[in-house]
PDB file of C-alpha atoms in Angstrom:
ATOM      1  CA  MET A   1      12.789 -26.258  11.646  1.00  0.00           C
ATOM      2  CA  ARG A   2      15.655 -24.166  10.267  1.00  0.00           C
ATOM      3  CA  LEU A   3      13.696 -23.541   7.101  1.00  0.00           C
ATOM      4  CA  ARG A   4      10.732 -22.217   9.082  1.00  0.00           C
ATOM      5  CA  ILE A   5      12.938 -19.934  11.138  1.00  0.00           C
ATOM      6  CA  GLY A   6      14.650 -18.692   7.978  1.00  0.00           C
ATOM      7  CA  LEU A   7      11.298 -17.998   6.299  1.00  0.00           C
ATOM      8  CA  LEU A   8      10.077 -16.228   9.425  1.00  0.00           C
ATOM      9  CA  LEU A   9      13.152 -14.029   9.538  1.00  0.00           C
ATOM     10  CA  ALA A  10      12.809 -13.280   5.830  1.00  0.00           C
ATOM     11  CA  GLY A  11       9.162 -12.359   6.288  1.00  0.00           C
ATOM     12  CA  VAL A  12       9.941 -10.110   9.266  1.00  0.00           C
ATOM     13  CA  LEU A  13      12.714  -8.358   7.323  1.00  0.00           C
ATOM     14  CA  ILE A  14      10.472  -7.820   4.293  1.00  0.00           C
ATOM     15  CA  ALA A  15       7.686  -6.445   6.573  1.00  0.00           C
ATOM     16  CA  LEU A  16      10.164  -4.048   8.272  1.00  0.00           C
ATOM     17  CA  TRP A  17      11.438  -2.939   4.905  1.00  0.00           C
ATOM     18  CA  GLY A  18       7.853  -2.302   3.761  1.00  0.00           C
ATOM     19  CA  ALA A  19       7.068  -0.325   6.908  1.00  0.00           C
ATOM     20  CA  TRP A  20      10.249   1.731   6.406  1.00  0.00           C
ATOM     21  CA  GLU A  21       9.255   2.529   2.838  1.00  0.00           C
ATOM     22  CA  LEU A  22       5.699   3.379   3.947  1.00  0.00           C
ATOM     23  CA  PHE A  23       6.851   5.807   6.615  1.00  0.00           C
ATOM     24  CA  ARG A  24       9.370   7.354   4.234  1.00  0.00           C
ATOM     25  CA  ALA A  25       6.926   7.853   1.395  1.00  0.00           C
ATOM     26  CA  VAL A  26       3.782   8.958   3.276  1.00  0.00           C
ATOM     27  CA  ASP A  27       3.408  12.121   5.325  1.00  0.00           C
ATOM     28  CA  VAL A  28       2.121  12.178   8.896  1.00  0.00           C
ATOM     29  CA  PRO A  29      -1.490  13.328   8.180  1.00  0.00           C
ATOM     30  CA  ALA A  30      -1.857  10.500   5.658  1.00  0.00           C
ATOM     31  CA  LEU A  31      -0.503   8.039   8.257  1.00  0.00           C
ATOM     32  CA  VAL A  32      -3.162   9.227  10.664  1.00  0.00           C
ATOM     33  CA  ARG A  33      -5.897   8.756   8.063  1.00  0.00           C
ATOM     34  CA  LEU A  34      -4.633   5.272   7.105  1.00  0.00           C
ATOM     35  CA  PRO A  35      -6.086   3.435  10.142  1.00  0.00           C
ATOM     36  CA  LEU A  36      -9.369   5.257   9.649  1.00  0.00           C
ATOM     37  CA  TRP A  37      -9.485   4.133   6.025  1.00  0.00           C
ATOM     38  CA  LEU A  38      -8.569   0.539   6.960  1.00  0.00           C
ATOM     39  CA  GLY A  39     -11.232   0.552   9.710  1.00  0.00           C
ATOM     40  CA  GLY A  40     -13.777   1.881   7.229  1.00  0.00           C
ATOM     41  CA  ALA A  41     -12.807  -0.919   4.812  1.00  0.00           C
ATOM     42  CA  VAL A  42     -13.373  -3.518   7.538  1.00  0.00           C
ATOM     43  CA  VAL A  43     -16.748  -2.029   8.430  1.00  0.00           C
ATOM     44  CA  ALA A  44     -17.795  -1.840   4.787  1.00  0.00           C
ATOM     45  CA  ASP A  45     -16.729  -5.425   4.260  1.00  0.00           C
ATOM     46  CA  ASP A  46     -18.386  -6.818   7.389  1.00  0.00           C
ATOM     47  CA  PHE A  47     -21.638  -4.844   7.225  1.00  0.00           C
ATOM     48  CA  VAL A  48     -22.173  -4.298   3.472  1.00  0.00           C
ATOM     49  CA  ILE A  49     -20.265  -6.635   1.224  1.00  0.00           C
ATOM     50  CA  VAL A  50     -20.541  -9.873   3.270  1.00  0.00           C
ATOM     51  CA  PRO A  51     -24.307  -9.581   3.962  1.00  0.00           C
ATOM     52  CA  LEU A  52     -24.947  -8.633   0.374  1.00  0.00           C
ATOM     53  CA  THR A  53     -22.935 -11.626  -0.873  1.00  0.00           C
ATOM     54  CA  VAL A  54     -24.638 -14.031   1.561  1.00  0.00           C
ATOM     55  CA  GLY A  55     -28.058 -12.647   0.626  1.00  0.00           C
ATOM     56  CA  ILE A  56     -27.438 -13.004  -3.098  1.00  0.00           C
ATOM     57  CA  GLY A  57     -26.053 -16.509  -2.559  1.00  0.00           C
ATOM     58  CA  TRP A  58     -29.118 -17.431  -0.548  1.00  0.00           C
ATOM     59  CA  LEU A  59     -31.453 -16.082  -3.242  1.00  0.00           C
ATOM     60  CA  VAL A  60     -29.594 -17.986  -5.973  1.00  0.00           C
ATOM     61  CA  THR A  61     -29.731 -21.162  -3.916  1.00  0.00           C
ATOM     62  CA  ARG A  62     -33.472 -20.771  -3.251  1.00  0.00           C
ATOM     63  CA  TRP A  63     -34.061 -19.994  -6.940  1.00  0.00           C
ATOM     64  CA  SER A  64     -32.018 -23.071  -8.041  1.00  0.00           C
ATOM     65  CA  ALA A  65     -34.232 -25.376  -6.031  1.00  0.00           C
ATOM     66  CA  GLY A  66     -36.964 -25.014  -8.653  1.00  0.00           C
ATOM     67  CA  PRO A  67     -37.656 -27.710 -11.285  1.00  0.00           C
ATOM     68  CA  GLY A  68     -35.240 -27.782 -14.214  1.00  0.00           C
ATOM     69  CA  ARG A  69     -33.059 -24.995 -12.839  1.00  0.00           C
ATOM     70  CA  HIS A  70     -30.144 -27.186 -11.858  1.00  0.00           C
ATOM     71  CA  ARG A  71     -28.649 -26.622 -15.331  1.00  0.00           C
ATOM     72  CA  THR A  72     -28.578 -22.884 -14.971  1.00  0.00           C
ATOM     73  CA  VAL A  73     -27.130 -22.500 -11.498  1.00  0.00           C
ATOM     74  CA  GLY A  74     -23.521 -22.750 -12.683  1.00  0.00           C
ATOM     75  CA  VAL A  75     -24.005 -20.023 -15.291  1.00  0.00           C
ATOM     76  CA  VAL A  76     -25.768 -17.713 -12.836  1.00  0.00           C
ATOM     77  CA  ARG A  77     -23.111 -18.217 -10.144  1.00  0.00           C
ATOM     78  CA  THR A  78     -20.234 -17.701 -12.589  1.00  0.00           C
ATOM     79  CA  THR A  79     -21.828 -14.540 -13.951  1.00  0.00           C
ATOM     80  CA  LEU A  80     -22.334 -13.183 -10.443  1.00  0.00           C
ATOM     81  CA  LEU A  81     -18.766 -14.123  -9.530  1.00  0.00           C
ATOM     82  CA  TYR A  82     -17.341 -12.218 -12.515  1.00  0.00           C
ATOM     83  CA  VAL A  83     -19.554  -9.204 -11.807  1.00  0.00           C
ATOM     84  CA  GLY A  84     -18.369  -9.193  -8.206  1.00  0.00           C
ATOM     85  CA  ILE A  85     -14.677  -9.540  -9.033  1.00  0.00           C
ATOM     86  CA  THR A  86     -14.691  -6.824 -11.653  1.00  0.00           C
ATOM     87  CA  SER A  87     -16.643  -4.528  -9.343  1.00  0.00           C
ATOM     88  CA  LEU A  88     -14.088  -4.998  -6.572  1.00  0.00           C
ATOM     89  CA  ILE A  89     -11.265  -4.274  -9.006  1.00  0.00           C
ATOM     90  CA  ALA A  90     -13.035  -1.188 -10.383  1.00  0.00           C
ATOM     91  CA  LEU A  91     -14.137   0.236  -7.017  1.00  0.00           C
ATOM     92  CA  PRO A  92     -10.905   2.151  -6.253  1.00  0.00           C
ATOM     93  CA  LEU A  93     -10.965   3.750  -9.685  1.00  0.00           C
ATOM     94  CA  LEU A  94     -14.626   4.687  -9.320  1.00  0.00           C
ATOM     95  CA  LEU A  95     -14.120   6.222  -5.874  1.00  0.00           C
ATOM     96  CA  ARG A  96     -10.906   8.065  -6.823  1.00  0.00           C
ATOM     97  CA  GLN A  97     -11.823   9.266 -10.320  1.00  0.00           C
ATOM     98  CA  GLY A  98     -10.464  12.739 -11.059  1.00  0.00           C
ATOM     99  CA  THR A  99      -9.345  13.511  -7.491  1.00  0.00           C
ATOM    100  CA  GLY A 100      -5.671  12.746  -7.945  1.00  0.00           C
ATOM    101  CA  ALA A 101      -2.853  15.310  -8.010  1.00  0.00           C
ATOM    102  CA  ASN A 102      -2.326  14.550 -11.667  1.00  0.00           C
ATOM    103  CA  PRO A 103      -5.660  14.668 -13.561  1.00  0.00           C
ATOM    104  CA  THR A 104      -4.107  13.026 -16.612  1.00  0.00           C
ATOM    105  CA  VAL A 105      -3.643   9.777 -14.669  1.00  0.00           C
ATOM    106  CA  LEU A 106      -7.398   9.078 -14.529  1.00  0.00           C
ATOM    107  CA  PRO A 107      -8.808  10.811 -17.633  1.00  0.00           C
ATOM    108  CA  ARG A 108     -11.374   8.163 -18.524  1.00  0.00           C
ATOM    109  CA  ASP A 109     -15.023   7.882 -17.551  1.00  0.00           C
ATOM    110  CA  TYR A 110     -14.598   4.834 -15.316  1.00  0.00           C
ATOM    111  CA  LEU A 111     -18.267   4.663 -14.281  1.00  0.00           C
ATOM    112  CA  ARG A 112     -19.367   4.327 -17.932  1.00  0.00           C
ATOM    113  CA  ASP A 113     -16.630   1.800 -18.672  1.00  0.00           C
ATOM    114  CA  TRP A 114     -17.479  -0.237 -15.568  1.00  0.00           C
ATOM    115  CA  LEU A 115     -21.158  -0.274 -16.457  1.00  0.00           C
ATOM    116  CA  LEU A 116     -20.318  -1.392 -20.010  1.00  0.00           C
ATOM    117  CA  LEU A 117     -18.107  -4.166 -18.673  1.00  0.00           C
ATOM    118  CA  GLU A 118     -20.812  -5.359 -16.283  1.00  0.00           C
ATOM    119  CA  ALA A 119     -23.396  -5.275 -19.104  1.00  0.00           C
ATOM    120  CA  ALA A 120     -21.067  -7.320 -21.297  1.00  0.00           C
ATOM    121  CA  ILE A 121     -20.554  -9.898 -18.544  1.00  0.00           C
ATOM    122  CA  VAL A 122     -24.273 -10.182 -17.932  1.00  0.00           C
ATOM    123  CA  ALA A 123     -24.948 -10.434 -21.693  1.00  0.00           C
ATOM    124  CA  VAL A 124     -22.430 -13.238 -22.084  1.00  0.00           C
ATOM    125  CA  GLY A 125     -23.911 -14.992 -19.063  1.00  0.00           C
ATOM    126  CA  TYR A 126     -27.364 -14.671 -20.571  1.00  0.00           C
ATOM    127  CA  LEU A 127     -26.157 -16.025 -23.931  1.00  0.00           C
ATOM    128  CA  CYS A 128     -24.562 -18.993 -22.166  1.00  0.00           C
ATOM    129  CA  LEU A 129     -27.796 -19.574 -20.276  1.00  0.00           C
ATOM    130  CA  MET A 130     -29.843 -19.500 -23.472  1.00  0.00           C
ATOM    131  CA  PHE A 131     -27.313 -21.846 -25.158  1.00  0.00           C
ATOM    132  CA  ARG A 132     -27.582 -24.350 -22.323  1.00  0.00           C
ATOM    133  CA  ARG A 133     -31.384 -24.216 -22.395  1.00  0.00           C
ATOM    134  CA  ALA A 134     -31.388 -24.722 -26.154  1.00  0.00           C
ATOM    135  CA  ARG A 135     -29.113 -27.724 -25.807  1.00  0.00           C
ATOM    136  CA  ALA A 136     -31.155 -29.180 -22.964  1.00  0.00           C
ATOM    137  CA  SER A 137     -34.404 -28.832 -24.909  1.00  0.00           C
ATOM    138  CA  SER A 138     -32.998 -30.235 -28.145  1.00  0.00           C
ATOM    139  CA  GLY A 139     -33.702 -33.795 -27.073  1.00  0.00           C
ATOM    140  CA  ASP A 140     -30.176 -34.675 -25.975  1.00  0.00           C
ATOM    141  CA  ILE A 141     -29.983 -36.842 -22.932  1.00  0.00           C
ATOM    142  CA  GLY A 142     -28.777 -34.749 -20.047  1.00  0.00           C
ATOM    143  CA  GLY A 143     -28.390 -31.643 -22.202  1.00  0.00           C
ATOM    144  CA  ARG A 144     -24.972 -32.762 -23.521  1.00  0.00           C
TER     145      ARG A 144
END
């Protein structure tokens, strides 16, 4: 019980320190915009990202029900997972490109780089898919 109380106090102190640093580093207009941005992030997550993810998952599941497709579901899901993760990581850079106070901080063409990364991920996924199909059709039992 003492450990839990100690961890709770440590967490509260760290949160208070973080709030202090936030209020010290950010001006008042930005603090007013912060809840709007966080609210927009929640709305975008709940009404765009989650339905899109559920829809794609449903389509992959329906597609995987076909004959002989059970071998490819893992590759397709993994490829989609990597595309989603890298897109979420790249999204702040894509939205903020070139609008910072210091233009030398974001000098690259992040849209082009992100598209090249996604194309590379899809290409590797496709190569893995073709490799699995070739192994499965080579006469090996179970495609191993």
